[in-house]
Amino acid sequence: RAPHVVVVGGGFGGATAAKYLRLFSEGKVRVTLIEPNANFISCPMSNLVIGGQRDMGFITHSYANLQQHHGVQVVRDRVNRIDPARHTVQLAGGSEIGYDRLIVSPGIDFMWDALPGMASAEAKARVLHAWKAGEQTQALRRQLEAMPDGGVYALAIPAVPYRCPPGPFERACLVANYFQQSKPRSKVIIFDANPEIQSKRGLFTRVFQQNFPNHIEYRPGHTLLDVDASTNTLKFEVQEDFRATVANVLPPMRAADLAVNTGLATVNRRWCEVNFLSYESIAVPHVHVLGDAIQTSAGMPKSGHMANQHGKVCAAAVMSLLLGQPVPSMPIVANTCYSFINDTDAMHVASVHRWDAQQRTMLVVPGSGGVSPAPSALEGVYAIGWAKNIWADMLG
Ligand code: FAD
């Protein structure tokens, strides 16, 4: 009987792991991918949809090739429960599937308890995060289109760690770019719980000053205490309440519910710890965890590019474990995150991370990586190329 791997979550980590398990094992491992969404909708490039520079079609991609070209069985359902003792997953649709190894890449969920005013469905429908691409991406775009000229868009950022450290600042630039063109009296105000910008700090600071002097204001050290969604009012520790025309709140984040409920989230019931040689959980044997759900370590950011790399290292390790081959012992992974600042120009940050056998963790390779000298249209071309390539790598 061919060994069977179940992969939960068809995002950057899960789709990559599923495809590469089939490729690396030359079909010797059976793979089932379980994902509730009909299509993959990419968070990377979704800020361009919110800014009005691209449409949803650009970021929406089919799972069909995984099934048709790579022999992955794609099941459209949600996993409600994992039973690690019996090696099974229970689906919302009622069925149960057994596994030899389980790979979980469920992404993040939000710590709504931190914002009591956001508890109701009405509050969540009015004050959006748009930090999972899909329905909310379009809804936030509609709110910005409906906003009168002269209105204020407030973006609240939680304390680190959160998904995609440069993402909020890219979003601020793209919304400001839209305001410059269509609503010149409107303004973006960023309220950041952190003391400073967490990624490409020098570049974003310069872009805010040079490109958007009248359209972006950055206020660090603003921890959000609560939200009154009925009036788009943000409440802080450090200043008067702030009433926005459009409020966009990124709540504090943790590993997705399934990871927490399965006991995989060992760090403050928030993030999952893994062995970086195989991405096997340190808490639950035969279960591997990828992507944003794992504890950020050695400067490895919560990015799609990183999750894609986790997926490949994990696929090689899981295949080796199942087929009785030695697990590769020297993983090296890389990350690149592009940020657009308008419809054409982008800038990047890159890093390389290598397994250190002594410290038994991943470390940044000295001298690797860096940031762009400045945003440019050429990097905008590279950024679109990056997106098309990674989508093809995981789903093509
Ligand atoms: P995801 O890609 O979120 O995938 C998780 C999947 O699991 C989802 O499809 C979900 O439906 C599924 N799932 C969850 N629970 C269950 C369950 N119980 N059963 C079955 N399925 C389940 N990264 C970059 O590298 N470059 C960028 O330019 C970039 N830009 C970004 C911009 C924005 C606005 C945002 C929000 C993020 C950006 N990111 C970027 C970050 C990137 O999107 C994430 O790091 C990446 O999606 C993480 O991959 P993942 O596999 O951990 O989770």
CSV table of N, CA and C in Angstrom, one decimal, residues 206-319:
chain,number,residue,atom,x,y,z
A,206,ARG,N,11.2,57.0,4.2
A,206,ARG,CA,11.5,57.9,3.1
A,206,ARG,C,10.3,58.0,2.1
A,207,VAL,N,9.7,56.9,1.8
A,207,VAL,CA,8.5,56.9,0.9
A,207,VAL,C,7.4,57.8,1.5
A,208,PHE,N,7.1,57.6,2.8
A,208,PHE,CA,6.0,58.3,3.4
A,208,PHE,C,6.3,59.8,3.2
A,209,GLN,N,7.6,60.2,3.5
A,209,GLN,CA,7.9,61.7,3.5
A,209,GLN,C,8.0,62.2,2.1
A,210,GLN,N,8.6,61.4,1.2
A,210,GLN,CA,8.8,62.0,-0.2
A,210,GLN,C,7.6,61.8,-1.1
A,211,ASN,N,6.9,60.7,-1.0
A,211,ASN,CA,5.9,60.4,-2.0
A,211,ASN,C,4.5,60.8,-1.5
A,212,PHE,N,4.3,60.7,-0.1
A,212,PHE,CA,3.0,60.9,0.4
A,212,PHE,C,3.0,61.9,1.6
A,213,PRO,N,3.7,63.1,1.5
A,213,PRO,CA,3.8,64.0,2.6
A,213,PRO,C,2.4,64.5,3.1
A,214,ASN,N,1.4,64.6,2.3
A,214,ASN,CA,0.1,65.1,2.7
A,214,ASN,C,-0.9,63.9,2.9
A,215,HIS,N,-0.5,62.7,2.6
A,215,HIS,CA,-1.5,61.7,2.6
A,215,HIS,C,-1.2,60.5,3.5
A,216,ILE,N,0.0,60.4,4.1
A,216,ILE,CA,0.2,59.4,5.1
A,216,ILE,C,0.8,60.0,6.4
A,217,GLU,N,0.2,59.6,7.5
A,217,GLU,CA,0.7,60.0,8.8
A,217,GLU,C,0.9,58.7,9.6
A,218,TYR,N,2.1,58.6,10.2
A,218,TYR,CA,2.5,57.3,10.9
A,218,TYR,C,2.6,57.6,12.4
A,219,ARG,N,1.8,56.9,13.2
A,219,ARG,CA,1.8,57.1,14.7
A,219,ARG,C,2.2,55.8,15.3
A,220,PRO,N,3.5,55.6,15.7
A,220,PRO,CA,3.9,54.4,16.4
A,220,PRO,C,3.5,54.4,17.9
A,221,GLY,N,3.7,53.2,18.5
A,221,GLY,CA,3.4,53.2,20.0
A,221,GLY,C,1.9,53.3,20.3
A,222,HIS,N,1.0,52.9,19.4
A,222,HIS,CA,-0.4,53.1,19.7
A,222,HIS,C,-1.1,51.7,19.8
A,223,THR,N,-1.2,51.2,21.0
A,223,THR,CA,-1.8,49.9,21.2
A,223,THR,C,-3.3,50.1,21.3
A,224,LEU,N,-4.0,49.3,20.4
A,224,LEU,CA,-5.4,49.4,20.3
A,224,LEU,C,-6.0,48.7,21.5
A,225,LEU,N,-6.9,49.4,22.3
A,225,LEU,CA,-7.6,48.7,23.4
A,225,LEU,C,-8.9,48.2,23.0
A,226,ASP,N,-9.6,48.9,22.2
A,226,ASP,CA,-10.9,48.4,21.7
A,226,ASP,C,-11.4,49.2,20.5
A,227,VAL,N,-12.5,48.7,19.9
A,227,VAL,CA,-13.1,49.4,18.8
A,227,VAL,C,-14.6,49.6,19.0
A,228,ASP,N,-15.1,50.7,18.7
A,228,ASP,CA,-16.6,50.9,18.6
A,228,ASP,C,-16.9,50.9,17.2
A,229,ALA,N,-17.3,49.7,16.7
A,229,ALA,CA,-17.5,49.5,15.3
A,229,ALA,C,-18.7,50.3,14.7
A,230,SER,N,-19.7,50.6,15.6
A,230,SER,CA,-20.8,51.3,15.1
A,230,SER,C,-20.5,52.7,14.6
A,231,THR,N,-19.4,53.3,15.2
A,231,THR,CA,-18.9,54.6,14.8
A,231,THR,C,-17.5,54.6,14.2
A,232,ASN,N,-16.9,53.5,13.9
A,232,ASN,CA,-15.6,53.4,13.4
A,232,ASN,C,-14.6,54.1,14.3
A,233,THR,N,-14.8,53.9,15.6
A,233,THR,CA,-13.9,54.6,16.6
A,233,THR,C,-12.9,53.7,17.2
A,234,LEU,N,-11.7,54.1,17.2
A,234,LEU,CA,-10.6,53.3,17.7
A,234,LEU,C,-10.2,53.9,19.1
A,235,LYS,N,-10.0,53.0,20.1
A,235,LYS,CA,-9.7,53.4,21.4
A,235,LYS,C,-8.3,53.0,21.8
A,236,PHE,N,-7.5,53.9,22.3
A,236,PHE,CA,-6.1,53.6,22.6
A,236,PHE,C,-5.7,53.9,24.0
A,237,GLU,N,-4.5,53.3,24.4
A,237,GLU,CA,-4.0,53.6,25.7
A,237,GLU,C,-3.5,55.1,25.8
A,238,VAL,N,-2.9,55.5,24.7
A,238,VAL,CA,-2.1,56.7,24.7
A,238,VAL,C,-2.7,58.0,24.3
A,239,GLN,N,-3.9,58.0,23.7
A,239,GLN,CA,-4.5,59.3,23.2
A,239,GLN,C,-6.0,59.2,23.2
A,240,GLU,N,-6.6,60.3,22.9
A,240,GLU,CA,-8.1,60.3,22.8
A,240,GLU,C,-8.5,59.3,21.8
A,241,ASP,N,-9.8,58.9,21.9
A,241,ASP,CA,-10.4,58.0,20.9
A,241,ASP,C,-10.3,58.7,19.5
A,242,PHE,N,-10.2,57.8,18.5
A,242,PHE,CA,-10.1,58.4,17.1
A,242,PHE,C,-11.2,57.8,16.3
A,243,ARG,N,-12.0,58.7,15.7
A,243,ARG,CA,-13.1,58.3,14.8
A,243,ARG,C,-12.7,58.4,13.4
A,244,ALA,N,-12.7,57.3,12.7
A,244,ALA,CA,-12.2,57.3,11.3
A,244,ALA,C,-13.4,57.2,10.4
A,245,THR,N,-13.2,57.5,9.1
A,245,THR,CA,-14.3,57.3,8.1
A,245,THR,C,-14.3,55.9,7.7
A,246,VAL,N,-13.1,55.3,7.4
A,246,VAL,CA,-13.0,53.9,7.2
A,246,VAL,C,-12.0,53.4,8.2
A,247,ALA,N,-12.3,52.4,9.1
A,247,ALA,CA,-11.4,51.8,10.0
A,247,ALA,C,-11.0,50.4,9.5
A,248,ASN,N,-9.7,50.2,9.5
A,248,ASN,CA,-9.2,48.9,9.0
A,248,ASN,C,-8.3,48.3,10.2
A,249,VAL,N,-8.8,47.3,10.9
A,249,VAL,CA,-8.2,46.9,12.1
A,249,VAL,C,-7.6,45.5,11.9
A,250,LEU,N,-6.3,45.4,12.1
A,250,LEU,CA,-5.6,44.1,12.1
A,250,LEU,C,-5.5,43.6,13.6
A,251,PRO,N,-6.4,42.7,14.0
A,251,PRO,CA,-6.3,42.3,15.4
A,251,PRO,C,-5.1,41.5,15.7
A,252,PRO,N,-4.7,41.3,16.9
A,252,PRO,CA,-3.5,40.4,17.2
A,252,PRO,C,-3.8,39.1,16.6
A,253,MET,N,-2.7,38.4,16.3
A,253,MET,CA,-2.8,37.1,15.5
A,253,MET,C,-2.2,36.0,16.3
A,254,ARG,N,-2.6,34.8,15.9
A,254,ARG,CA,-2.1,33.5,16.5
A,254,ARG,C,-2.2,32.4,15.4
A,255,ALA,N,-1.6,31.3,15.6
A,255,ALA,CA,-1.9,30.1,14.7
A,255,ALA,C,-3.4,29.9,14.6
A,256,ALA,N,-3.8,29.3,13.5
A,256,ALA,CA,-5.2,29.1,13.2
A,256,ALA,C,-5.8,28.1,14.2
A,257,ASP,N,-7.1,28.3,14.4
A,257,ASP,CA,-7.9,27.5,15.4
A,257,ASP,C,-7.5,26.0,15.4
A,258,LEU,N,-7.4,25.4,14.3
A,258,LEU,CA,-7.2,23.9,14.2
A,258,LEU,C,-5.8,23.6,14.9
A,259,ALA,N,-4.8,24.4,14.7
A,259,ALA,CA,-3.5,24.2,15.3
A,259,ALA,C,-3.6,24.3,16.9
A,260,VAL,N,-4.3,25.4,17.3
A,260,VAL,CA,-4.4,25.6,18.7
A,260,VAL,C,-5.2,24.5,19.4
A,261,ASN,N,-6.4,24.1,18.8
A,261,ASN,CA,-7.2,23.1,19.3
A,261,ASN,C,-6.6,21.7,19.3
A,262,THR,N,-5.6,21.5,18.5
A,262,THR,CA,-5.0,20.2,18.4
A,262,THR,C,-3.8,20.1,19.4
A,263,GLY,N,-3.5,21.2,20.1
A,263,GLY,CA,-2.3,21.2,21.0
A,263,GLY,C,-1.0,21.4,20.3
A,264,LEU,N,-1.1,21.9,19.0
A,264,LEU,CA,0.2,22.1,18.3
A,264,LEU,C,0.8,23.4,18.7
A,265,ALA,N,0.0,24.4,19.2
A,265,ALA,CA,0.5,25.7,19.5
A,265,ALA,C,1.1,25.7,20.9
A,266,THR,N,2.3,25.4,21.0
A,266,THR,CA,3.0,25.2,22.3
A,266,THR,C,3.5,26.5,22.9
A,267,VAL,N,3.7,27.6,22.1
A,267,VAL,CA,4.2,28.8,22.6
A,267,VAL,C,3.0,29.7,23.0
A,268,ASN,N,2.7,29.8,24.3
A,268,ASN,CA,1.6,30.6,24.8
A,268,ASN,C,0.3,30.2,24.2
A,269,ARG,N,0.1,29.0,23.8
A,269,ARG,CA,-1.1,28.6,23.0
A,269,ARG,C,-1.3,29.5,21.8
A,270,ARG,N,-0.2,30.0,21.2
A,270,ARG,CA,-0.3,31.0,20.2
A,270,ARG,C,0.4,30.5,18.9
A,271,TRP,N,1.7,30.0,19.0
A,271,TRP,CA,2.4,29.6,17.8
A,271,TRP,C,2.9,28.2,18.0
A,272,CYS,N,3.2,27.5,16.9
A,272,CYS,CA,3.6,26.1,17.0
A,272,CYS,C,5.1,25.9,16.9
A,273,GLU,N,5.7,25.0,17.7
A,273,GLU,CA,7.2,24.8,17.6
A,273,GLU,C,7.4,23.5,16.8
A,274,VAL,N,8.4,23.6,15.9
A,274,VAL,CA,8.7,22.4,15.0
A,274,VAL,C,10.2,22.1,15.0
A,275,ASN,N,10.5,21.0,14.6
A,275,ASN,CA,11.9,20.6,14.2
A,275,ASN,C,12.2,21.1,12.8
A,276,PHE,N,13.1,22.1,12.6
A,276,PHE,CA,13.2,22.7,11.3
A,276,PHE,C,13.8,21.8,10.2
A,277,LEU,N,14.2,20.5,10.6
A,277,LEU,CA,14.7,19.6,9.6
A,277,LEU,C,13.6,18.9,8.9
A,278,SER,N,12.4,18.8,9.6
A,278,SER,CA,11.3,18.1,9.0
A,278,SER,C,10.0,18.8,9.1
A,279,TYR,N,10.0,19.9,9.9
A,279,TYR,CA,8.8,20.6,10.3
A,279,TYR,C,7.8,19.7,11.1
A,280,GLU,N,8.3,18.6,11.7
A,280,GLU,CA,7.4,17.8,12.6
A,280,GLU,C,7.2,18.6,13.9
A,281,SER,N,6.0,18.6,14.4
A,281,SER,CA,5.7,19.3,15.6
A,281,SER,C,6.5,18.7,16.8
A,282,ILE,N,6.9,19.6,17.7
A,282,ILE,CA,7.6,19.0,18.9
A,282,ILE,C,6.6,18.4,19.9
A,283,ALA,N,5.3,18.7,19.7
A,283,ALA,CA,4.3,18.3,20.6
A,283,ALA,C,3.5,17.0,20.2
A,284,VAL,N,3.3,16.9,18.9
A,284,VAL,CA,2.4,15.9,18.4
A,284,VAL,C,3.1,15.1,17.2
A,285,PRO,N,3.5,13.9,17.5
A,285,PRO,CA,4.3,13.1,16.5
A,285,PRO,C,3.5,12.8,15.2
A,286,HIS,N,4.2,12.8,14.2
A,286,HIS,CA,3.6,12.5,12.8
A,286,HIS,C,2.8,13.6,12.3
A,287,VAL,N,2.8,14.8,13.0
A,287,VAL,CA,2.1,15.9,12.5
A,287,VAL,C,3.1,17.0,12.2
A,288,HIS,N,3.1,17.5,11.0
A,288,HIS,CA,4.1,18.6,10.6
A,288,HIS,C,3.3,19.9,10.4
A,289,VAL,N,4.0,21.0,10.8
A,289,VAL,CA,3.3,22.3,10.7
A,289,VAL,C,4.1,23.3,9.9
A,290,LEU,N,3.5,24.0,9.0
A,290,LEU,CA,4.2,24.9,8.1
A,290,LEU,C,3.6,26.3,8.2
A,291,GLY,N,4.4,27.3,7.7
A,291,GLY,CA,3.9,28.6,7.4
A,291,GLY,C,3.7,29.5,8.6
A,292,ASP,N,2.7,30.4,8.5
A,292,ASP,CA,2.5,31.4,9.5
A,292,ASP,C,2.2,30.8,10.9
A,293,ALA,N,1.7,29.6,10.9
A,293,ALA,CA,1.3,29.0,12.2
A,293,ALA,C,2.5,28.7,13.1
A,294,ILE,N,3.7,28.6,12.5
A,294,ILE,CA,4.9,28.3,13.4
A,294,ILE,C,5.5,29.5,14.0
A,295,GLN,N,6.2,29.2,15.1
A,295,GLN,CA,6.9,30.3,15.8
A,295,GLN,C,8.0,31.0,14.9
A,296,THR,N,7.9,32.3,14.8
A,296,THR,CA,8.9,33.0,14.0
A,296,THR,C,10.2,32.8,14.7
A,297,SER,N,11.2,32.4,13.9
A,297,SER,CA,12.5,32.1,14.5
A,297,SER,C,13.6,32.6,13.6
A,298,ALA,N,14.7,33.0,14.2
A,298,ALA,CA,15.8,33.4,13.4
A,298,ALA,C,15.5,34.4,12.3
A,299,GLY,N,14.6,35.3,12.6
A,299,GLY,CA,14.3,36.3,11.6
A,299,GLY,C,13.5,35.8,10.4
A,300,MET,N,13.0,34.6,10.5
A,300,MET,CA,12.2,34.1,9.3
A,300,MET,C,10.8,34.7,9.5
A,301,PRO,N,10.4,35.6,8.6
A,301,PRO,CA,9.2,36.3,8.7
A,301,PRO,C,8.0,35.4,8.3
A,302,LYS,N,6.8,35.8,8.8
A,302,LYS,CA,5.5,35.1,8.4
A,302,LYS,C,5.2,35.6,7.0
A,303,SER,N,5.7,34.9,6.0
A,303,SER,CA,5.5,35.3,4.6
A,303,SER,C,5.1,34.1,3.7
A,304,GLY,N,4.5,34.4,2.6
A,304,GLY,CA,4.1,33.3,1.7
A,304,GLY,C,5.4,32.6,1.1
A,305,HIS,N,6.4,33.5,0.9
A,305,HIS,CA,7.6,32.9,0.3
A,305,HIS,C,8.2,31.9,1.3
A,306,MET,N,8.3,32.3,2.6
A,306,MET,CA,8.8,31.4,3.6
A,306,MET,C,8.0,30.1,3.7
A,307,ALA,N,6.6,30.3,3.7
A,307,ALA,CA,5.7,29.1,3.8
A,307,ALA,C,6.0,28.1,2.6
A,308,ASN,N,6.2,28.7,1.4
A,308,ASN,CA,6.6,27.9,0.2
A,308,ASN,C,7.9,27.1,0.5
A,309,GLN,N,8.8,27.7,1.1
A,309,GLN,CA,10.1,27.1,1.4
A,309,GLN,C,9.9,26.0,2.5
A,310,HIS,N,9.1,26.3,3.5
A,310,HIS,CA,8.8,25.3,4.5
A,310,HIS,C,8.2,24.0,3.8
A,311,GLY,N,7.3,24.3,2.9
A,311,GLY,CA,6.6,23.2,2.2
A,311,GLY,C,7.5,22.3,1.5
A,312,LYS,N,8.6,22.8,0.9
A,312,LYS,CA,9.5,22.0,0.1
A,312,LYS,C,10.4,21.2,1.0
A,313,VAL,N,10.9,21.8,2.1
A,313,VAL,CA,11.8,21.1,3.1
A,313,VAL,C,11.0,20.0,3.7
A,314,CYS,N,9.8,20.3,4.1
A,314,CYS,CA,8.9,19.3,4.7
A,314,CYS,C,8.6,18.2,3.8
A,315,ALA,N,8.3,18.5,2.5
A,315,ALA,CA,7.9,17.4,1.6
A,315,ALA,C,9.1,16.5,1.4
A,316,ALA,N,10.3,17.0,1.3
A,316,ALA,CA,11.5,16.1,1.2
A,316,ALA,C,11.7,15.2,2.4
A,317,ALA,N,11.4,15.8,3.6
A,317,ALA,CA,11.6,15.1,4.8
A,317,ALA,C,10.6,14.0,5.0
A,318,VAL,N,9.3,14.4,4.7
A,318,VAL,CA,8.2,13.4,4.9
A,318,VAL,C,8.3,12.3,3.9
A,319,MET,N,8.7,12.6,2.7
A,319,MET,CA,8.9,11.5,1.7
A,319,MET,C,10.0,10.6,2.2
